[in-house]
JSON list of C-alpha atoms in Angstrom, two decimals:
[
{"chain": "A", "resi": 6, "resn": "UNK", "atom": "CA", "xyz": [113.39, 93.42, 195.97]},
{"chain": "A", "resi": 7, "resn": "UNK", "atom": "CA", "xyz": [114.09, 96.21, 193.11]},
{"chain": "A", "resi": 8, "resn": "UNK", "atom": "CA", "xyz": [112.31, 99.39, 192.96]},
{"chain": "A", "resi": 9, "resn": "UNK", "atom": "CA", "xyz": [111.90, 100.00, 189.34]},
{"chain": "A", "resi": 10, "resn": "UNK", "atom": "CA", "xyz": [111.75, 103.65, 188.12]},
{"chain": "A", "resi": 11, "resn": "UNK", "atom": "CA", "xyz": [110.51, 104.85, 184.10]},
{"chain": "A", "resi": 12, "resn": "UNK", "atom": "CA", "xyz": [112.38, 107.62, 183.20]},
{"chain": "A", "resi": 13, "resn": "UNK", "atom": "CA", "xyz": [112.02, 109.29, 180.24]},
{"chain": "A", "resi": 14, "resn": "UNK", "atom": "CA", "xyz": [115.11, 111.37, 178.41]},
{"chain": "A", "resi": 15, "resn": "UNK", "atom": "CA", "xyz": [114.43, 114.50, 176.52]},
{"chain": "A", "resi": 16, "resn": "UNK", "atom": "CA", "xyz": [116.88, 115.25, 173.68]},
{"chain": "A", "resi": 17, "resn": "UNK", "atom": "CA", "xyz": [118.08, 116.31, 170.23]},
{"chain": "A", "resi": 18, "resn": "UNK", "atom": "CA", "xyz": [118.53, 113.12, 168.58]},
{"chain": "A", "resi": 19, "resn": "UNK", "atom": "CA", "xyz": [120.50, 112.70, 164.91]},
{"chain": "A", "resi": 20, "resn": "UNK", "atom": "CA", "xyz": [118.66, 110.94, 162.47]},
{"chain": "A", "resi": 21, "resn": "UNK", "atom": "CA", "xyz": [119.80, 108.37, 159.98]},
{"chain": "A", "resi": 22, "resn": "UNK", "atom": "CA", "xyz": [119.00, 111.35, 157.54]},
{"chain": "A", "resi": 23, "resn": "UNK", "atom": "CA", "xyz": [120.75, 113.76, 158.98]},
{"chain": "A", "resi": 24, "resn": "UNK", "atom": "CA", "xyz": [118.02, 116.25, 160.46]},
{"chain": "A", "resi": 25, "resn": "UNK", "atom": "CA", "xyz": [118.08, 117.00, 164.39]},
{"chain": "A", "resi": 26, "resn": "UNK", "atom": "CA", "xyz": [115.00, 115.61, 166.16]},
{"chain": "A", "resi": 27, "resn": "UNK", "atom": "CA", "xyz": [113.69, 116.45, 169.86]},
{"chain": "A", "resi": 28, "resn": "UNK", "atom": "CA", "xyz": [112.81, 112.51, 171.25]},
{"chain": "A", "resi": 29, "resn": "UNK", "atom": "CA", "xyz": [111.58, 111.37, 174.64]},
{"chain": "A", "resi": 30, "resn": "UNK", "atom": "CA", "xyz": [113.13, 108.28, 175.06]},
{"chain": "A", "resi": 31, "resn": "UNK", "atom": "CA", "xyz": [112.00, 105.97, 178.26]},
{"chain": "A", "resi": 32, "resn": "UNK", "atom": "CA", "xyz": [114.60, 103.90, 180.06]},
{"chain": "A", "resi": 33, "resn": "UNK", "atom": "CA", "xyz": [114.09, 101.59, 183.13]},
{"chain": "A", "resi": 34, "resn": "UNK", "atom": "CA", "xyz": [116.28, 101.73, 186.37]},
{"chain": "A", "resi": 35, "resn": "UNK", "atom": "CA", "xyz": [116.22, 100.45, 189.72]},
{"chain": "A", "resi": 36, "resn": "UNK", "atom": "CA", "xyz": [116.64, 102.59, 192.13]},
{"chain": "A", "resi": 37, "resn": "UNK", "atom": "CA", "xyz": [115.83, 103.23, 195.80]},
{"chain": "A", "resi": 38, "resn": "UNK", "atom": "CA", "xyz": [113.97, 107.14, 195.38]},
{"chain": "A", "resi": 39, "resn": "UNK", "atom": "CA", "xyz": [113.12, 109.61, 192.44]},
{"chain": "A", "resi": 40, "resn": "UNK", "atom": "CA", "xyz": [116.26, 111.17, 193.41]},
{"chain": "A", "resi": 41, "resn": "UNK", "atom": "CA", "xyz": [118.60, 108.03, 193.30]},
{"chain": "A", "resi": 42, "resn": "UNK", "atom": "CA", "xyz": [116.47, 107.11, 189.88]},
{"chain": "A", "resi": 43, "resn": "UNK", "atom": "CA", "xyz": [117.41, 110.83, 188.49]},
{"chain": "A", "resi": 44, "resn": "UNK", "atom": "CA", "xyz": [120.78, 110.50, 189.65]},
{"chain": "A", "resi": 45, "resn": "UNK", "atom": "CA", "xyz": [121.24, 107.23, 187.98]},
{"chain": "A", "resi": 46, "resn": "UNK", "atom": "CA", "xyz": [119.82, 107.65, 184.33]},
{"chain": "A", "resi": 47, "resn": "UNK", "atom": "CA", "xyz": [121.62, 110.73, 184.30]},
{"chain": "A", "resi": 48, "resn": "UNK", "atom": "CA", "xyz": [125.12, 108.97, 184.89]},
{"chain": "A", "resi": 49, "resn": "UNK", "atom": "CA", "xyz": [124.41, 105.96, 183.21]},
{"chain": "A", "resi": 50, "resn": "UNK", "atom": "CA", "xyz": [123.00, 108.32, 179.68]},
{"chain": "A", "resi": 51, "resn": "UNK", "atom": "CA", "xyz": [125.85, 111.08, 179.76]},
{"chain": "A", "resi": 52, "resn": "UNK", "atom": "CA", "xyz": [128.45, 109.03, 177.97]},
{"chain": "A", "resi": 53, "resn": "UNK", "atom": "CA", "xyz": [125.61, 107.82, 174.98]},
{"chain": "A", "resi": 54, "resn": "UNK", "atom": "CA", "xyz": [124.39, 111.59, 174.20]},
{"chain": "A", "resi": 55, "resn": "UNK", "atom": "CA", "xyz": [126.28, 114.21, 173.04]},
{"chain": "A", "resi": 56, "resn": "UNK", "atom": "CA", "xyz": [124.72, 117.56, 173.73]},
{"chain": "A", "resi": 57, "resn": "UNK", "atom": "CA", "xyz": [122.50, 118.66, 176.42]},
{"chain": "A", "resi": 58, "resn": "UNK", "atom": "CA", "xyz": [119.43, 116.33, 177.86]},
{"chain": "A", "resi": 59, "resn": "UNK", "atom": "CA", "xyz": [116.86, 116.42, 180.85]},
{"chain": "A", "resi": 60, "resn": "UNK", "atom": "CA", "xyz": [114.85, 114.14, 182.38]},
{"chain": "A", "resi": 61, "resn": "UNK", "atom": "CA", "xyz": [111.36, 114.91, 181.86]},
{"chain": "A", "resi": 62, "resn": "UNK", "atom": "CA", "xyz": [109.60, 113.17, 184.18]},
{"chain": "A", "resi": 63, "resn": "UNK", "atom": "CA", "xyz": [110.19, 110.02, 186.24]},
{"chain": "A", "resi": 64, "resn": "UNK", "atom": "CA", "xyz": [107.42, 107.77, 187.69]},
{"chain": "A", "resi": 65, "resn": "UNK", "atom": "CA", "xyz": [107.22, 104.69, 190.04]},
{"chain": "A", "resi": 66, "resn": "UNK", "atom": "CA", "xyz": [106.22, 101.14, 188.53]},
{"chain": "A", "resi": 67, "resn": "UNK", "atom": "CA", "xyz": [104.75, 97.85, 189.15]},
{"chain": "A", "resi": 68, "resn": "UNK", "atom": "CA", "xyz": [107.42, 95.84, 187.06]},
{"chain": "A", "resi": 69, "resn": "UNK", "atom": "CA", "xyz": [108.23, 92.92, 189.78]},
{"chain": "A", "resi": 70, "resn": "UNK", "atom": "CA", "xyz": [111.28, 91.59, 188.40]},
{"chain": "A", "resi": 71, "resn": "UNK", "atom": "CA", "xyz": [113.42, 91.53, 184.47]},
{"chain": "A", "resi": 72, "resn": "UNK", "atom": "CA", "xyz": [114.53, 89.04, 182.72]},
{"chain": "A", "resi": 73, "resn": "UNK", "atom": "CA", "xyz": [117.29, 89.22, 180.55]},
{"chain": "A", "resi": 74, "resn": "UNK", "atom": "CA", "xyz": [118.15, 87.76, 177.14]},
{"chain": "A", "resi": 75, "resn": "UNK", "atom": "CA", "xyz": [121.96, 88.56, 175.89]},
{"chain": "A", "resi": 76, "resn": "UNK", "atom": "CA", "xyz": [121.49, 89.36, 171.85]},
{"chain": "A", "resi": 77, "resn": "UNK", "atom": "CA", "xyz": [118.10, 90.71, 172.23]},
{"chain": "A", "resi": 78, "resn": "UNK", "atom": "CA", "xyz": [116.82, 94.17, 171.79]},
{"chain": "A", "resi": 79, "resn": "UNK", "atom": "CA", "xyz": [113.15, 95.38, 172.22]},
{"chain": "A", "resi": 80, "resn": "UNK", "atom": "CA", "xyz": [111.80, 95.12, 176.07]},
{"chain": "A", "resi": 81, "resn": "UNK", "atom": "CA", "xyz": [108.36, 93.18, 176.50]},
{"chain": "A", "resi": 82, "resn": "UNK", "atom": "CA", "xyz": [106.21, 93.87, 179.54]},
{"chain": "A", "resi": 83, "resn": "UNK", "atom": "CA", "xyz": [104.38, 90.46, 180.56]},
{"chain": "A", "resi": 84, "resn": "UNK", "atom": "CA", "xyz": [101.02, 90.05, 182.45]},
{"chain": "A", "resi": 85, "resn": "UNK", "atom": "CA", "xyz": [100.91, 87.22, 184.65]},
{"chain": "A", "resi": 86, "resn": "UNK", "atom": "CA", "xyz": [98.42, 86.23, 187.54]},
{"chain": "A", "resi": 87, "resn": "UNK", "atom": "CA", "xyz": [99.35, 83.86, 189.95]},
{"chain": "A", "resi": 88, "resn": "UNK", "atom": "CA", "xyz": [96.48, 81.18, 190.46]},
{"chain": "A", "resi": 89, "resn": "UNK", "atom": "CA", "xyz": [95.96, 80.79, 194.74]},
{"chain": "A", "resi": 90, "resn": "UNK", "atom": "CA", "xyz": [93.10, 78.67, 195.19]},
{"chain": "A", "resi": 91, "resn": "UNK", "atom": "CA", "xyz": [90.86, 80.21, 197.92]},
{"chain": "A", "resi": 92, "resn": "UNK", "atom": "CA", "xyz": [90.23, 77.02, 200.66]},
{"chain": "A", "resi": 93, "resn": "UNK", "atom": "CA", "xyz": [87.65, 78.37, 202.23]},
{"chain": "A", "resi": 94, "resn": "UNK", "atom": "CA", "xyz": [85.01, 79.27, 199.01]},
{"chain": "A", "resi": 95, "resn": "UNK", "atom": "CA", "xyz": [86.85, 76.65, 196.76]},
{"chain": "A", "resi": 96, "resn": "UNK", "atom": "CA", "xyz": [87.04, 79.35, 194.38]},
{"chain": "A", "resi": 97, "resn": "UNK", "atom": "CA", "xyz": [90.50, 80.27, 192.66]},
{"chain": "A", "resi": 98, "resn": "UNK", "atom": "CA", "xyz": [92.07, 83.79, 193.12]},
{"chain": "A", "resi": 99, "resn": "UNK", "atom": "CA", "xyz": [94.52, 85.36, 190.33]},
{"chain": "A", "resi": 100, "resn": "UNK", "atom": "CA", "xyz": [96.98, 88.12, 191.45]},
{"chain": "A", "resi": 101, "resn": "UNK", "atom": "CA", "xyz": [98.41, 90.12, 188.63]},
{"chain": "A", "resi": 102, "resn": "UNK", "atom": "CA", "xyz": [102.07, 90.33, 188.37]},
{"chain": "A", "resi": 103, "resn": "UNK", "atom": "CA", "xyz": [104.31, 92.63, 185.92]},
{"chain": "A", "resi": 104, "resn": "UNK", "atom": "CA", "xyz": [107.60, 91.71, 184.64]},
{"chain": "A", "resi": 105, "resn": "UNK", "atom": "CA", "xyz": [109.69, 93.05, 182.24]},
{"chain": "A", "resi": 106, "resn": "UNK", "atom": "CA", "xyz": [111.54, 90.41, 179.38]},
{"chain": "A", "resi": 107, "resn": "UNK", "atom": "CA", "xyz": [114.10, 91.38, 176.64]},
{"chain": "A", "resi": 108, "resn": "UNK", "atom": "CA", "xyz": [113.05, 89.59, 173.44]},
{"chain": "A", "resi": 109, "resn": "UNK", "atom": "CA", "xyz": [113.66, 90.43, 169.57]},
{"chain": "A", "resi": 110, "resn": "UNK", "atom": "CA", "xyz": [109.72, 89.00, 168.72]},
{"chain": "A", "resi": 111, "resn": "UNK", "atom": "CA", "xyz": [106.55, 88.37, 171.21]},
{"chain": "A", "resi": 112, "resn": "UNK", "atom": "CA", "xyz": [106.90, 84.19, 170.87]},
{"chain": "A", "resi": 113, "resn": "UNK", "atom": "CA", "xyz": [110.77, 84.99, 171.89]},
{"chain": "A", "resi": 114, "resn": "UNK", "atom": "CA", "xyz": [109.36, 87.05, 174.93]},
{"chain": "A", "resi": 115, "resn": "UNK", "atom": "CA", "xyz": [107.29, 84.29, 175.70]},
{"chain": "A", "resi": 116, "resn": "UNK", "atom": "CA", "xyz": [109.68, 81.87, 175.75]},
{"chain": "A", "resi": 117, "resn": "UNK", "atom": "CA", "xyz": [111.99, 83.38, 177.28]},
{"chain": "A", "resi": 118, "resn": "UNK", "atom": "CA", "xyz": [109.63, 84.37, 180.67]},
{"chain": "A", "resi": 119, "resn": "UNK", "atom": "CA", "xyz": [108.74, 80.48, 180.74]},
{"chain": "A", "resi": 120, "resn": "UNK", "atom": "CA", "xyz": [112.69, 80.00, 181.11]},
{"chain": "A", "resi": 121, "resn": "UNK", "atom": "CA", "xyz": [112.94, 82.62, 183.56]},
{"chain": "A", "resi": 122, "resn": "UNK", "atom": "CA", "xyz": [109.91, 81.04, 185.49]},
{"chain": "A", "resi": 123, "resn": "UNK", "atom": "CA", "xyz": [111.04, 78.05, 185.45]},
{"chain": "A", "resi": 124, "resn": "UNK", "atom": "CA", "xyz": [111.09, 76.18, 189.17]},
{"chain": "A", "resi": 125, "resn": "UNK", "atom": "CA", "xyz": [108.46, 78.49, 190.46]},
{"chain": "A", "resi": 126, "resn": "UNK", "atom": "CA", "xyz": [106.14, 76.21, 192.82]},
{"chain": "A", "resi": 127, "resn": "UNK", "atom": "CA", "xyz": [103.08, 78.61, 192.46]},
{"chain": "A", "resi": 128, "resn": "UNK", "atom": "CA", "xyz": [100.37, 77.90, 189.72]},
{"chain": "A", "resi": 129, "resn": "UNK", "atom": "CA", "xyz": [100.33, 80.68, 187.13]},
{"chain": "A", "resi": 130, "resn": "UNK", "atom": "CA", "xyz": [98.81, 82.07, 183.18]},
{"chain": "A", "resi": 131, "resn": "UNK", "atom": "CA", "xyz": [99.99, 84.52, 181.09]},
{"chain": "A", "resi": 132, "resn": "UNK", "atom": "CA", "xyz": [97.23, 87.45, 180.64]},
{"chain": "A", "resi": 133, "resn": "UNK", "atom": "CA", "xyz": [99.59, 89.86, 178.07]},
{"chain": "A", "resi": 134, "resn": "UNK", "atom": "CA", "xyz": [102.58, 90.22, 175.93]},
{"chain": "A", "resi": 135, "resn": "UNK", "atom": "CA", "xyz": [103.01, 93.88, 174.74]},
{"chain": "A", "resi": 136, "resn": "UNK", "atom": "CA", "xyz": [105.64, 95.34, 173.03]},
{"chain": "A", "resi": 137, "resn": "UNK", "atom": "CA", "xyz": [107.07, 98.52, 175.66]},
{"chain": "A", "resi": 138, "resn": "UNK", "atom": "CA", "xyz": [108.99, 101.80, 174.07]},
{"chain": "A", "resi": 139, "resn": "UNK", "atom": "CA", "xyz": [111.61, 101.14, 176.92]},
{"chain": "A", "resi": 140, "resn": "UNK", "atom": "CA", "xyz": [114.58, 101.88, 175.34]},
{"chain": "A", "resi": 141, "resn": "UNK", "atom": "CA", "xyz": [117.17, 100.07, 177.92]},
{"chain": "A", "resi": 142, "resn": "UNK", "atom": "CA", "xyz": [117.15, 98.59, 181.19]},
{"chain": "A", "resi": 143, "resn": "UNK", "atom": "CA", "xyz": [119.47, 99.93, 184.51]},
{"chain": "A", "resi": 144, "resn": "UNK", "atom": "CA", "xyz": [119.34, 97.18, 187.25]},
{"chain": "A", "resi": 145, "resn": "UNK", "atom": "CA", "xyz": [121.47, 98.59, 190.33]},
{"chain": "A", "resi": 146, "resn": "UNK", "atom": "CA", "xyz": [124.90, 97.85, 190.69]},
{"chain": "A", "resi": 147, "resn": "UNK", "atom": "CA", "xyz": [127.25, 98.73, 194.20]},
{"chain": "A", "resi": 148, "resn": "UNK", "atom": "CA", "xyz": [129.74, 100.74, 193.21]}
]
């Protein structure tokens, strides 16, 4: 199971205008520790930025599992609880999962988690779709 990390990028950025920005960008990436997740978006970011960067802060998250859609660019973070029915009060529990889908519009993100859920045995609603700032996603690869 993937450990995902947010880490977010600290940089001067070129604008379409011209003028030199500061931006904190977030990015995604599995990784085992805060040091592996460091490690990682600093390897995978030093061929995109020209200049120096840091990473300003890194923090632990309760993203499940990503789907991914080739062609698409914005990253939606989906809701979902999982409907258990409880035998013994007859009442149904929901457990809240996260996941992470890349989508260009919120029907598309939609869409594309019923794909990616497709086969699942267990009983379960959508709660959210919401638009995330995450820039780019870093699933772990062995070397």
């Amino acid at each position: 199971m993937a450990l995902w990390f947010e880490c977010r990028i600290r940089y001067d950025k070129m604008m379409e205008n011209g003028t030199v920005k500061k931006v904190n960008e977030p990015y995604l990436v599995d990784a085992l520790t805060f040091t592996d997740a460091e490690a990682r978006i600093i390897e995978e970011q030093t061929p995109f930025i020209s200049g120096e960067f840091s990473v300003a802060a890194i923090k632990k998250t309760n993203i499940a599992e990503v789907f991914y859609k080739d062609g698409c660019d914005k990253w939606w973070s989906v809701k979902y609880n999982i409907i258990i029915p409880d035998e013994k009060s007859g009442k149904e529990r929901r457990t809240p999962v996260y996941v992470m889908v890349q989508a260009n519009t919120q029907q598309g993100a939609t869409d594309n988690f019923n794909e990616g859920m497709k086969g699942t045995m267990a009983d379960y609603e959508i709660e959210k779709v919401a638009e995330t700032k995450i820039m780019d996603v870093y699933p772990y690869s062995p070397k």
